[in-house]
């Protein structure tokens, strides 16, 4: 692919409004043409065989087949495309799993529109593109040996602490999202991350853990 070619892009994300918004941003750049959108991994896989895009943008957190599984399946096809993960998750595990699965880039949904297009353009040259803020995450992952964390809430962010409190109060994702002024998807990402950090497997375990580890006043 030469830089003068129009780059055909396909979007896979289960949020219609986000697809539309990103599609408009990318289409405004003369280097790109958005040739298709899909609301699920399977729909994206099917559509790509017909549209043959040069680049596929994939969300990580989707209902049904998630972004990582979608990416793995794409890599098993004969489609010659660049695969960029575009997500809200800046978790180390998600970044490493995506790179291991063959992602050509890992970008966050809160990046500036002009930065998004610049990174996508760079990815067409064969460079693996990473959101600037994630280079430190990757460096930490490479320098730190992988060890099983002890069950402690010391590693939780302030937001994860807030969500843990909400789980202990029995709130569902929608209620937590409303209370904290964030999206359901963001709540799910934070819950996934705090469960990983605490070595727990479910929100119920997290609620029980919080009750057991809260000092009695």
PDB file of C-alpha atoms in Angstrom:
ATOM      1  CA  UNK A   1       0.000   0.000   0.000  1.00  0.00           C
ATOM      2  CA  UNK A   2       1.458   3.400  -0.944  1.00  0.00           C
ATOM      3  CA  UNK A   3       0.698   6.593   0.943  1.00  0.00           C
ATOM      4  CA  UNK A   4      -1.174   7.936  -2.113  1.00  0.00           C
ATOM      5  CA  UNK A   5      -3.721   5.121  -2.033  1.00  0.00           C
ATOM      6  CA  UNK A   6      -7.075   5.684  -0.347  1.00  0.00           C
ATOM      7  CA  UNK A   7      -7.097   3.465   2.744  1.00  0.00           C
ATOM      8  CA  UNK A   8     -10.314   1.477   3.115  1.00  0.00           C
ATOM      9  CA  UNK A   9     -11.334   1.283   6.785  1.00  0.00           C
ATOM     10  CA  UNK A  10     -13.916  -0.902   8.513  1.00  0.00           C
ATOM     11  CA  UNK A  11     -15.213  -0.286  12.066  1.00  0.00           C
ATOM     12  CA  UNK A  12     -16.319  -2.983  14.515  1.00  0.00           C
ATOM     13  CA  UNK A  13     -17.968  -1.594  17.648  1.00  0.00           C
ATOM     14  CA  UNK A  14     -21.286  -2.399  19.329  1.00  0.00           C
ATOM     15  CA  UNK A  15     -22.095   1.288  19.990  1.00  0.00           C
ATOM     16  CA  UNK A  16     -23.797   2.777  16.930  1.00  0.00           C
ATOM     17  CA  UNK A  17     -23.218   6.401  17.950  1.00  0.00           C
ATOM     18  CA  UNK A  18     -19.516   5.798  18.476  1.00  0.00           C
ATOM     19  CA  UNK A  19     -19.226   4.076  15.074  1.00  0.00           C
ATOM     20  CA  UNK A  20     -20.932   7.033  13.396  1.00  0.00           C
ATOM     21  CA  UNK A  21     -18.759   9.591  15.182  1.00  0.00           C
ATOM     22  CA  UNK A  22     -15.457   7.833  14.473  1.00  0.00           C
ATOM     23  CA  UNK A  23     -16.558   7.107  10.920  1.00  0.00           C
ATOM     24  CA  UNK A  24     -17.205  10.811  10.297  1.00  0.00           C
ATOM     25  CA  UNK A  25     -13.844  11.779  11.830  1.00  0.00           C
ATOM     26  CA  UNK A  26     -11.917   9.309   9.701  1.00  0.00           C
ATOM     27  CA  UNK A  27     -13.877  10.128   6.530  1.00  0.00           C
ATOM     28  CA  UNK A  28     -12.974  13.806   6.948  1.00  0.00           C
ATOM     29  CA  UNK A  29      -9.337  12.845   6.301  1.00  0.00           C
ATOM     30  CA  UNK A  30      -8.666  12.505   2.534  1.00  0.00           C
ATOM     31  CA  UNK A  31      -6.395   9.481   3.109  1.00  0.00           C
ATOM     32  CA  UNK A  32      -9.272   7.321   4.364  1.00  0.00           C
ATOM     33  CA  UNK A  33     -12.597   5.931   3.210  1.00  0.00           C
ATOM     34  CA  UNK A  34     -14.884   4.133   5.683  1.00  0.00           C
ATOM     35  CA  UNK A  35     -16.248   1.223   3.647  1.00  0.00           C
ATOM     36  CA  UNK A  36     -18.294  -0.532   6.331  1.00  0.00           C
ATOM     37  CA  UNK A  37     -19.426  -0.840   9.944  1.00  0.00           C
ATOM     38  CA  UNK A  38     -20.273  -3.856  12.060  1.00  0.00           C
ATOM     39  CA  UNK A  39     -21.958  -4.091  15.472  1.00  0.00           C
ATOM     40  CA  UNK A  40     -20.359  -7.426  16.435  1.00  0.00           C
ATOM     41  CA  UNK A  41     -17.237  -9.479  15.859  1.00  0.00           C
ATOM     42  CA  UNK A  42     -18.989 -12.095  13.753  1.00  0.00           C
ATOM     43  CA  UNK A  43     -20.732  -9.477  11.601  1.00  0.00           C
ATOM     44  CA  UNK A  44     -17.336  -7.813  11.102  1.00  0.00           C
ATOM     45  CA  UNK A  45     -15.669 -11.063  10.051  1.00  0.00           C
ATOM     46  CA  UNK A  46     -18.430 -11.769   7.525  1.00  0.00           C
ATOM     47  CA  UNK A  47     -18.496  -8.215   6.166  1.00  0.00           C
ATOM     48  CA  UNK A  48     -14.722  -8.006   5.777  1.00  0.00           C
ATOM     49  CA  UNK A  49     -14.707 -10.967   3.377  1.00  0.00           C
ATOM     50  CA  UNK A  50     -16.913  -8.923   1.018  1.00  0.00           C
ATOM     51  CA  UNK A  51     -15.427  -5.451   1.531  1.00  0.00           C
ATOM     52  CA  UNK A  52     -11.723  -6.427   1.796  1.00  0.00           C
ATOM     53  CA  UNK A  53     -10.711  -3.396   3.920  1.00  0.00           C
ATOM     54  CA  UNK A  54      -7.080  -2.300   4.305  1.00  0.00           C
ATOM     55  CA  UNK A  55      -7.605  -1.541   7.990  1.00  0.00           C
ATOM     56  CA  UNK A  56     -10.009  -2.825  10.657  1.00  0.00           C
ATOM     57  CA  UNK A  57     -10.702  -0.924  13.898  1.00  0.00           C
ATOM     58  CA  UNK A  58     -11.902  -3.268  16.661  1.00  0.00           C
ATOM     59  CA  UNK A  59     -13.431  -2.460  20.057  1.00  0.00           C
ATOM     60  CA  UNK A  60     -12.365  -4.766  22.908  1.00  0.00           C
ATOM     61  CA  UNK A  61     -15.530  -4.857  25.016  1.00  0.00           C
ATOM     62  CA  UNK A  62     -18.385  -6.107  22.855  1.00  0.00           C
ATOM     63  CA  UNK A  63     -21.356  -8.332  23.592  1.00  0.00           C
ATOM     64  CA  UNK A  64     -20.927 -11.891  22.365  1.00  0.00           C
ATOM     65  CA  UNK A  65     -17.524 -12.367  20.758  1.00  0.00           C
ATOM     66  CA  UNK A  66     -15.132  -9.864  22.341  1.00  0.00           C
ATOM     67  CA  UNK A  67     -12.505  -7.853  20.494  1.00  0.00           C
ATOM     68  CA  UNK A  68      -9.594 -10.159  21.305  1.00  0.00           C
ATOM     69  CA  UNK A  69     -11.391 -13.240  19.963  1.00  0.00           C
ATOM     70  CA  UNK A  70     -12.482 -11.225  16.896  1.00  0.00           C
ATOM     71  CA  UNK A  71      -8.874 -10.180  16.336  1.00  0.00           C
ATOM     72  CA  UNK A  72      -7.600 -13.767  16.665  1.00  0.00           C
ATOM     73  CA  UNK A  73     -10.165 -14.954  14.112  1.00  0.00           C
ATOM     74  CA  UNK A  74      -9.220 -12.172  11.695  1.00  0.00           C
ATOM     75  CA  UNK A  75      -5.553 -13.150  11.977  1.00  0.00           C
ATOM     76  CA  UNK A  76      -6.522 -16.724  11.003  1.00  0.00           C
ATOM     77  CA  UNK A  77      -8.089 -15.483   7.727  1.00  0.00           C
ATOM     78  CA  UNK A  78      -6.298 -14.596   4.495  1.00  0.00           C
ATOM     79  CA  UNK A  79      -7.377 -10.936   4.676  1.00  0.00           C
ATOM     80  CA  UNK A  80      -4.335  -8.693   4.263  1.00  0.00           C
ATOM     81  CA  UNK A  81      -5.256  -5.822   6.586  1.00  0.00           C
ATOM     82  CA  UNK A  82      -3.921  -3.843   9.543  1.00  0.00           C
ATOM     83  CA  UNK A  83      -5.833  -4.429  12.789  1.00  0.00           C
ATOM     84  CA  UNK A  84      -6.106  -1.598  15.302  1.00  0.00           C
ATOM     85  CA  UNK A  85      -7.732  -2.009  18.728  1.00  0.00           C
ATOM     86  CA  UNK A  86      -9.703   1.146  19.647  1.00  0.00           C
ATOM     87  CA  UNK A  87     -10.954   0.857  23.225  1.00  0.00           C
ATOM     88  CA  UNK A  88     -11.569   2.585  26.576  1.00  0.00           C
ATOM     89  CA  UNK A  89      -9.321   0.113  28.422  1.00  0.00           C
ATOM     90  CA  UNK A  90      -5.786   1.175  29.348  1.00  0.00           C
ATOM     91  CA  UNK A  91      -5.262  -2.012  31.403  1.00  0.00           C
ATOM     92  CA  UNK A  92      -1.865  -3.670  31.033  1.00  0.00           C
ATOM     93  CA  UNK A  93      -3.397  -7.136  30.535  1.00  0.00           C
ATOM     94  CA  UNK A  94      -5.672  -5.968  27.706  1.00  0.00           C
ATOM     95  CA  UNK A  95      -2.783  -4.212  25.951  1.00  0.00           C
ATOM     96  CA  UNK A  96      -0.493  -7.262  26.184  1.00  0.00           C
ATOM     97  CA  UNK A  97      -3.224  -9.701  25.113  1.00  0.00           C
ATOM     98  CA  UNK A  98      -4.076  -7.546  22.096  1.00  0.00           C
ATOM     99  CA  UNK A  99      -0.424  -7.367  21.009  1.00  0.00           C
ATOM    100  CA  UNK A 100      -0.023 -11.113  21.515  1.00  0.00           C
ATOM    101  CA  UNK A 101      -3.149 -11.696  19.409  1.00  0.00           C
ATOM    102  CA  UNK A 102      -1.535  -9.756  16.568  1.00  0.00           C
ATOM    103  CA  UNK A 103      -2.856  -6.186  16.877  1.00  0.00           C
ATOM    104  CA  UNK A 104      -1.024  -3.632  14.724  1.00  0.00           C
ATOM    105  CA  UNK A 105      -2.003  -0.867  17.114  1.00  0.00           C
ATOM    106  CA  UNK A 106      -3.709  -0.122  20.437  1.00  0.00           C
ATOM    107  CA  UNK A 107      -5.410   3.264  20.779  1.00  0.00           C
ATOM    108  CA  UNK A 108      -7.803   4.735  23.343  1.00  0.00           C
ATOM    109  CA  UNK A 109     -11.203   6.173  22.509  1.00  0.00           C
ATOM    110  CA  UNK A 110     -10.503   9.438  24.339  1.00  0.00           C
ATOM    111  CA  UNK A 111      -7.673  10.485  22.004  1.00  0.00           C
ATOM    112  CA  UNK A 112      -7.861  13.649  19.892  1.00  0.00           C
ATOM    113  CA  UNK A 113      -9.389  13.181  16.400  1.00  0.00           C
ATOM    114  CA  UNK A 114      -6.270  14.461  14.590  1.00  0.00           C
ATOM    115  CA  UNK A 115      -4.082  12.093  16.660  1.00  0.00           C
ATOM    116  CA  UNK A 116      -6.323   9.159  15.711  1.00  0.00           C
ATOM    117  CA  UNK A 117      -5.951   9.797  11.982  1.00  0.00           C
ATOM    118  CA  UNK A 118      -2.185  10.411  12.320  1.00  0.00           C
ATOM    119  CA  UNK A 119      -1.758   7.090  14.137  1.00  0.00           C
ATOM    120  CA  UNK A 120      -3.896   5.191  11.616  1.00  0.00           C
ATOM    121  CA  UNK A 121      -1.832   6.662   8.790  1.00  0.00           C
ATOM    122  CA  UNK A 122       1.385   5.610  10.557  1.00  0.00           C
ATOM    123  CA  UNK A 123      -0.011   2.072  10.981  1.00  0.00           C
ATOM    124  CA  UNK A 124      -0.356   1.722   7.199  1.00  0.00           C
ATOM    125  CA  UNK A 125       3.449   1.968   6.902  1.00  0.00           C
ATOM    126  CA  UNK A 126       3.916  -1.182   8.966  1.00  0.00           C
ATOM    127  CA  UNK A 127       4.580   0.520  12.325  1.00  0.00           C
ATOM    128  CA  UNK A 128       2.779  -0.784  15.429  1.00  0.00           C
ATOM    129  CA  UNK A 129       1.024   2.268  16.879  1.00  0.00           C
ATOM    130  CA  UNK A 130       0.410   2.782  20.588  1.00  0.00           C
ATOM    131  CA  UNK A 131      -1.336   5.585  22.442  1.00  0.00           C
ATOM    132  CA  UNK A 132       1.462   7.695  24.013  1.00  0.00           C
ATOM    133  CA  UNK A 133       0.151   7.094  27.546  1.00  0.00           C
ATOM    134  CA  UNK A 134       0.458   3.321  27.048  1.00  0.00           C
ATOM    135  CA  UNK A 135       4.203   3.232  26.378  1.00  0.00           C
ATOM    136  CA  UNK A 136       4.884   3.433  30.134  1.00  0.00           C
ATOM    137  CA  UNK A 137       2.348   0.636  30.733  1.00  0.00           C
ATOM    138  CA  UNK A 138       4.151  -1.541  28.182  1.00  0.00           C
ATOM    139  CA  UNK A 139       7.567  -0.653  29.619  1.00  0.00           C
ATOM    140  CA  UNK A 140       6.364  -1.620  33.121  1.00  0.00           C
ATOM    141  CA  UNK A 141       4.977  -4.914  31.814  1.00  0.00           C
ATOM    142  CA  UNK A 142       8.290  -5.780  30.158  1.00  0.00           C
ATOM    143  CA  UNK A 143      10.474  -4.779  33.109  1.00  0.00           C
ATOM    144  CA  UNK A 144       8.374  -6.320  35.873  1.00  0.00           C
ATOM    145  CA  UNK A 145       8.400 -10.128  36.121  1.00  0.00           C
ATOM    146  CA  UNK A 146       4.918 -11.618  35.970  1.00  0.00           C
ATOM    147  CA  UNK A 147       4.052 -12.514  39.541  1.00  0.00           C
ATOM    148  CA  UNK A 148       0.783 -13.502  41.142  1.00  0.00           C
ATOM    149  CA  UNK A 149      -0.372 -10.489  43.091  1.00  0.00           C
ATOM    150  CA  UNK A 150      -1.356 -10.997  46.689  1.00  0.00           C
ATOM    151  CA  UNK A 151      -4.931 -10.114  47.463  1.00  0.00           C
ATOM    152  CA  UNK A 152      -4.662  -6.463  48.414  1.00  0.00           C
ATOM    153  CA  UNK A 153      -6.520  -3.376  47.305  1.00  0.00           C
ATOM    154  CA  UNK A 154      -3.303  -1.316  47.319  1.00  0.00           C
ATOM    155  CA  UNK A 155      -3.065  -1.412  43.525  1.00  0.00           C
ATOM    156  CA  UNK A 156      -6.624  -0.175  42.921  1.00  0.00           C
ATOM    157  CA  UNK A 157      -7.154   3.271  41.420  1.00  0.00           C
ATOM    158  CA  UNK A 158      -9.422   5.784  43.118  1.00  0.00           C
ATOM    159  CA  UNK A 159     -12.182   5.018  40.580  1.00  0.00           C
ATOM    160  CA  UNK A 160     -11.820   1.267  41.158  1.00  0.00           C
ATOM    161  CA  UNK A 161     -12.164   1.862  44.916  1.00  0.00           C
ATOM    162  CA  UNK A 162     -15.395   3.786  44.263  1.00  0.00           C
ATOM    163  CA  UNK A 163     -16.755   0.981  42.095  1.00  0.00           C
ATOM    164  CA  UNK A 164     -15.770  -1.639  44.681  1.00  0.00           C
ATOM    165  CA  UNK A 165     -17.790   0.322  47.270  1.00  0.00           C
ATOM    166  CA  UNK A 166     -20.763   0.314  44.879  1.00  0.00           C
ATOM    167  CA  UNK A 167     -20.446  -3.459  44.338  1.00  0.00           C
ATOM    168  CA  UNK A 168     -20.393  -3.960  48.101  1.00  0.00           C
ATOM    169  CA  UNK A 169     -23.654  -1.985  48.231  1.00  0.00           C
ATOM    170  CA  UNK A 170     -25.178  -4.388  45.688  1.00  0.00           C
ATOM    171  CA  UNK A 171     -25.486  -1.884  42.840  1.00  0.00           C
ATOM    172  CA  UNK A 172     -25.767  -3.041  39.212  1.00  0.00           C
ATOM    173  CA  UNK A 173     -23.710  -1.552  36.363  1.00  0.00           C
ATOM    174  CA  UNK A 174     -26.386   0.927  35.255  1.00  0.00           C
ATOM    175  CA  UNK A 175     -26.792   2.286  38.787  1.00  0.00           C
ATOM    176  CA  UNK A 176     -23.015   2.558  39.243  1.00  0.00           C
ATOM    177  CA  UNK A 177     -22.706   4.334  35.867  1.00  0.00           C
ATOM    178  CA  UNK A 178     -25.405   6.855  36.839  1.00  0.00           C
ATOM    179  CA  UNK A 179     -23.910   7.479  40.279  1.00  0.00           C
ATOM    180  CA  UNK A 180     -20.371   8.049  38.983  1.00  0.00           C
ATOM    181  CA  UNK A 181     -21.339   9.787  35.729  1.00  0.00           C
ATOM    182  CA  UNK A 182     -19.610   7.269  33.451  1.00  0.00           C
ATOM    183  CA  UNK A 183     -20.811   4.786  30.814  1.00  0.00           C
ATOM    184  CA  UNK A 184     -21.879   1.167  31.429  1.00  0.00           C
ATOM    185  CA  UNK A 185     -18.956   0.037  29.266  1.00  0.00           C
ATOM    186  CA  UNK A 186     -16.459   1.964  31.379  1.00  0.00           C
ATOM    187  CA  UNK A 187     -17.957   0.424  34.542  1.00  0.00           C
ATOM    188  CA  UNK A 188     -17.475  -3.064  33.055  1.00  0.00           C
ATOM    189  CA  UNK A 189     -13.840  -2.304  32.213  1.00  0.00           C
ATOM    190  CA  UNK A 190     -13.152  -1.038  35.751  1.00  0.00           C
ATOM    191  CA  UNK A 191     -14.833  -4.104  37.308  1.00  0.00           C
ATOM    192  CA  UNK A 192     -12.777  -6.414  35.096  1.00  0.00           C
ATOM    193  CA  UNK A 193      -9.583  -4.606  36.123  1.00  0.00           C
ATOM    194  CA  UNK A 194     -10.315  -4.574  39.857  1.00  0.00           C
ATOM    195  CA  UNK A 195     -11.250  -8.292  39.811  1.00  0.00           C
ATOM    196  CA  UNK A 196      -7.918  -9.032  38.105  1.00  0.00           C
ATOM    197  CA  UNK A 197      -5.983  -6.944  40.644  1.00  0.00           C
ATOM    198  CA  UNK A 198      -7.725  -8.623  43.599  1.00  0.00           C
ATOM    199  CA  UNK A 199      -7.449 -12.138  42.095  1.00  0.00           C
ATOM    200  CA  UNK A 200     -11.238 -12.524  42.206  1.00  0.00           C
ATOM    201  CA  UNK A 201     -13.555 -14.020  39.598  1.00  0.00           C
ATOM    202  CA  UNK A 202     -16.943 -12.343  40.107  1.00  0.00           C
ATOM    203  CA  UNK A 203     -18.594  -9.149  41.312  1.00  0.00           C
ATOM    204  CA  UNK A 204     -20.202 -11.152  44.141  1.00  0.00           C
ATOM    205  CA  UNK A 205     -16.741 -12.248  45.327  1.00  0.00           C
ATOM    206  CA  UNK A 206     -15.656  -8.600  45.158  1.00  0.00           C
ATOM    207  CA  UNK A 207     -18.616  -7.500  47.298  1.00  0.00           C
ATOM    208  CA  UNK A 208     -17.881 -10.218  49.878  1.00  0.00           C
ATOM    209  CA  UNK A 209     -14.167  -9.359  49.835  1.00  0.00           C
ATOM    210  CA  UNK A 210     -14.950  -5.677  50.444  1.00  0.00           C
ATOM    211  CA  UNK A 211     -17.198  -6.493  53.424  1.00  0.00           C
ATOM    212  CA  UNK A 212     -14.558  -8.809  54.901  1.00  0.00           C
ATOM    213  CA  UNK A 213     -11.763  -6.274  54.475  1.00  0.00           C
ATOM    214  CA  UNK A 214     -13.552  -3.160  55.686  1.00  0.00           C
ATOM    215  CA  UNK A 215     -12.496  -2.249  59.238  1.00  0.00           C
ATOM    216  CA  UNK A 216     -15.421  -2.449  61.639  1.00  0.00           C
ATOM    217  CA  UNK A 217     -16.138   1.005  63.049  1.00  0.00           C
TER     218      UNK A 217
END
